[in-house]
Short mmCIF file of C-alpha atoms in Angstrom, two decimals:
data_model
loop_
_atom_site.label_atom_id
_atom_site.label_comp_id
_atom_site.label_asym_id
_atom_site.label_seq_id
_atom_site.Cartn_x
_atom_site.Cartn_y
_atom_site.Cartn_z
CA UNK A 1 269.29 86.67 24.46
CA UNK A 2 270.10 90.38 24.37
CA UNK A 3 268.70 92.20 21.34
CA UNK A 4 271.36 93.93 19.25
CA UNK A 5 269.60 97.29 19.71
CA UNK A 6 270.97 97.34 23.27
CA UNK A 7 274.46 98.79 22.75
CA UNK A 8 276.47 101.81 23.89
CA UNK A 9 275.14 105.07 22.45
CA UNK A 10 277.18 106.87 19.83
CA UNK A 11 276.33 110.16 21.57
CA UNK A 12 275.18 109.72 25.17
CA UNK A 13 274.47 113.41 25.68
CA UNK A 14 272.13 113.38 22.69
CA UNK A 15 270.34 110.27 23.98
CA UNK A 16 269.89 111.85 27.42
CA UNK A 17 268.47 114.96 25.78
CA UNK A 18 266.16 112.80 23.65
CA UNK A 19 264.65 111.06 26.69
CA UNK A 20 264.64 114.27 28.73
CA UNK A 21 266.98 113.46 31.62
CA UNK A 22 269.93 115.16 33.28
CA UNK A 23 272.10 114.60 36.33
CA UNK A 24 272.46 111.14 37.85
CA UNK A 25 269.76 108.81 36.55
CA UNK A 26 268.68 105.56 38.20
CA UNK A 27 266.51 103.36 35.97
CA UNK A 28 263.78 101.05 37.26
CA UNK A 29 261.99 98.78 34.81
CA UNK A 30 259.21 96.22 34.66
CA UNK A 31 256.32 95.18 36.83
CA UNK A 32 255.30 96.62 40.20
CA UNK A 33 253.87 93.54 41.95
CA UNK A 34 255.06 92.62 45.41
CA UNK A 35 257.79 90.25 44.26
CA UNK A 36 259.48 93.10 42.37
CA UNK A 37 260.37 94.70 45.72
CA UNK A 38 259.47 98.21 44.55
CA UNK A 39 258.81 99.62 48.04
CA UNK A 40 262.27 98.69 49.32
CA UNK A 41 263.88 100.08 46.18
CA UNK A 42 262.01 103.37 46.65
CA UNK A 43 263.16 103.60 50.26
CA UNK A 44 266.72 102.87 49.18
CA UNK A 45 266.57 105.66 46.59
CA UNK A 46 265.32 108.06 49.27
CA UNK A 47 268.26 107.02 51.47
CA UNK A 48 270.77 107.63 48.68
CA UNK A 49 269.45 111.17 48.35
CA UNK A 50 269.03 111.98 52.07
CA UNK A 51 271.99 110.22 53.68
CA UNK A 52 274.51 109.91 50.88
CA UNK A 53 273.84 113.31 49.32
CA UNK A 54 273.51 112.04 45.76
CA UNK A 55 271.41 114.24 43.49
CA UNK A 56 269.51 111.78 41.32
CA UNK A 57 266.37 111.18 39.31
CA UNK A 58 264.60 107.81 39.31
CA UNK A 59 263.17 106.99 35.89
CA UNK A 60 260.48 104.28 35.82
CA UNK A 61 259.54 102.55 32.58
CA UNK A 62 257.04 99.72 32.29
CA UNK A 63 253.92 99.31 34.40
CA UNK A 64 252.98 102.35 36.53
CA UNK A 65 253.34 102.41 40.30
CA UNK A 66 250.41 101.14 42.37
CA UNK A 67 248.36 103.51 44.54
CA UNK A 68 250.17 102.26 47.65
CA UNK A 69 253.51 102.86 45.97
CA UNK A 70 252.43 106.36 44.94
CA UNK A 71 251.50 107.09 48.56
CA UNK A 72 254.95 105.88 49.63
CA UNK A 73 256.56 108.17 47.06
CA UNK A 74 254.69 111.11 48.62
CA UNK A 75 255.63 109.98 52.13
CA UNK A 76 259.31 109.73 51.13
CA UNK A 77 259.12 113.14 49.42
CA UNK A 78 260.35 111.66 46.16
CA UNK A 79 257.71 113.24 43.95
CA UNK A 80 260.07 115.69 42.26
CA UNK A 81 262.80 113.03 41.97
CA UNK A 82 260.82 110.51 39.93
CA UNK A 83 259.93 110.51 36.26
CA UNK A 84 257.21 107.96 35.51
CA UNK A 85 257.47 107.19 31.82
CA UNK A 86 255.15 104.18 31.71
CA UNK A 87 255.10 101.75 28.83
CA UNK A 88 257.15 102.65 25.78
CA UNK A 89 257.48 100.94 22.39
CA UNK A 90 260.27 98.36 22.36
CA UNK A 91 262.24 100.41 19.84
CA UNK A 92 262.49 103.25 22.38
CA UNK A 93 263.51 101.13 25.38
CA UNK A 94 267.27 100.97 24.65
CA UNK A 95 267.54 104.77 24.83
CA UNK A 96 266.47 104.72 28.49
CA UNK A 97 269.09 102.09 29.31
CA UNK A 98 271.71 104.13 27.43
CA UNK A 99 270.77 107.35 29.22
CA UNK A 100 270.86 105.86 32.73
CA UNK A 101 273.81 105.95 35.12
CA UNK A 102 272.58 102.86 36.95
CA UNK A 103 269.98 100.11 36.62
CA UNK A 104 268.36 99.18 39.93
CA UNK A 105 266.96 95.65 39.65
CA UNK A 106 266.25 94.00 43.00
CA UNK A 107 263.29 91.58 42.80
CA UNK A 108 262.69 89.07 45.57
CA UNK A 109 261.96 86.37 42.98
CA UNK A 110 263.54 86.20 39.56
CA UNK A 111 263.84 83.81 36.68
CA UNK A 112 266.15 84.63 33.79
CA UNK A 113 265.94 88.42 33.91
CA UNK A 114 267.12 90.25 30.79
CA UNK A 115 267.18 93.85 32.13
CA UNK A 116 270.60 93.53 33.84
CA UNK A 117 272.15 92.14 30.65
CA UNK A 118 270.45 94.79 28.52
CA UNK A 119 271.87 97.48 30.80
CA UNK A 120 275.35 95.94 30.64
CA UNK A 121 275.19 95.83 26.84
CA UNK A 122 274.49 99.58 26.88
CA UNK A 123 277.39 100.33 29.23
CA UNK A 124 275.15 100.99 32.23
CA UNK A 125 276.25 99.62 35.65
CA UNK A 126 273.84 97.38 37.55
CA UNK A 127 272.89 97.06 41.22
CA UNK A 128 270.87 93.88 41.51
CA UNK A 129 269.29 91.41 43.88
CA UNK A 130 271.21 88.33 44.98
CA UNK A 131 268.05 86.21 44.55
CA UNK A 132 266.99 83.58 42.04
CA UNK A 133 268.99 83.30 38.84
CA UNK A 134 270.29 86.88 38.98
CA UNK A 135 273.74 85.99 40.40
CA UNK A 136 274.16 83.35 37.68
CA UNK A 137 273.08 85.78 34.97
CA UNK A 138 275.16 88.72 36.19
CA UNK A 139 278.28 86.96 37.45
CA UNK A 140 280.76 89.50 38.80
CA UNK A 141 279.60 92.20 36.38
CA UNK A 142 276.99 93.67 38.77
CA UNK A 143 276.87 94.72 42.40
CA UNK A 144 274.72 92.03 44.03
CA UNK A 145 273.07 92.83 47.35
CA UNK A 146 270.49 91.42 49.76
CA UNK A 147 267.20 92.51 48.20
CA UNK A 148 265.58 92.83 51.63
CA UNK A 149 268.25 95.18 52.98
CA UNK A 150 267.42 98.75 51.99
CA UNK A 151 270.65 100.01 53.54
CA UNK A 152 272.76 97.69 51.41
CA UNK A 153 270.88 98.75 48.29
CA UNK A 154 271.46 102.41 49.12
CA UNK A 155 275.17 102.00 49.85
CA UNK A 156 275.68 100.04 46.63
CA UNK A 157 273.86 102.66 44.54
CA UNK A 158 275.73 105.56 46.14
CA UNK A 159 279.06 103.83 45.54
CA UNK A 160 278.36 103.13 41.88
CA UNK A 161 277.08 106.67 41.27
CA UNK A 162 280.01 108.43 42.98
CA UNK A 163 283.02 106.14 42.44
CA UNK A 164 284.36 106.53 38.86
CA UNK A 165 286.84 103.65 39.08
CA UNK A 166 284.13 101.30 40.37
CA UNK A 167 281.83 102.42 37.55
CA UNK A 168 284.54 101.78 34.97
CA UNK A 169 285.21 98.26 36.26
CA UNK A 170 281.49 97.44 36.21
CA UNK A 171 281.03 98.85 32.71
CA UNK A 172 283.97 96.85 31.33
CA UNK A 173 282.86 93.64 33.08
CA UNK A 174 279.29 94.28 31.92
CA UNK A 175 280.24 94.52 28.25
CA UNK A 176 282.09 91.21 28.50
CA UNK A 177 279.23 89.54 30.36
CA UNK A 178 276.48 90.77 28.04
CA UNK A 179 278.40 89.64 24.95
CA UNK A 180 277.94 86.02 26.09
CA UNK A 181 274.17 86.42 25.82
CA UNK A 182 273.84 87.98 22.36
CA UNK A 183 271.45 86.24 19.99
CA UNK A 184 274.29 85.44 17.58
CA UNK A 185 276.15 83.64 20.37
CA UNK A 186 273.01 81.72 21.36
CA UNK A 187 272.41 80.74 17.73
CA UNK A 188 275.97 79.47 17.35
CA UNK A 189 275.71 77.43 20.55
CA UNK A 190 272.40 75.89 19.48
CA UNK A 191 273.89 75.01 16.09
CA UNK A 192 276.86 73.35 17.79
CA UNK A 193 274.48 71.43 20.05
CA UNK A 194 272.35 70.24 17.12
CA UNK A 195 275.46 69.10 15.24
CA UNK A 196 276.72 67.23 18.29
CA UNK A 197 273.35 65.50 18.69
CA UNK A 198 273.22 64.66 14.98
CA UNK A 199 276.68 63.06 15.18
CA UNK A 200 275.76 61.00 18.26
#
């Protein structure tokens, strides 16, 4: 379930100042192995900047980029557009979700991924892969795209970052979606299940 520390910030400007970001912020989290599709996401970010004219910073928390990924960042001239935070204590993670304008989460393989729900709980729109369990987890509260199509990823990101009404719809749908996965909801459902089994 989604930890209760993932919630909308009381003062978003203060949170953004705390984590040291400004402008449009795209958040990338987690591992950097091949299945996480990092290279395509980096190319999509470069396209958003070059072709769609969106001024953004990509913030990466979790495991650092690989050497090959760092070379790609140089090749794409993204060096001054990326802030590599690395691993942070769990207590500090929600602030990065709260400060972001968008979570980019497009793995090629995915089980039950919490990051999209954590972003939604913070009021952060999500552009995600249409693979694995992600569509089931996100429902209609995220923009789901073909994870192997860099162009689709870029168009989706640009739209979310520049279209206020689209952002608002995603934020509202995200709050509703994330609320279904809170620990208190899970606990209540398990209790109902146990009672039903006990009565059987």
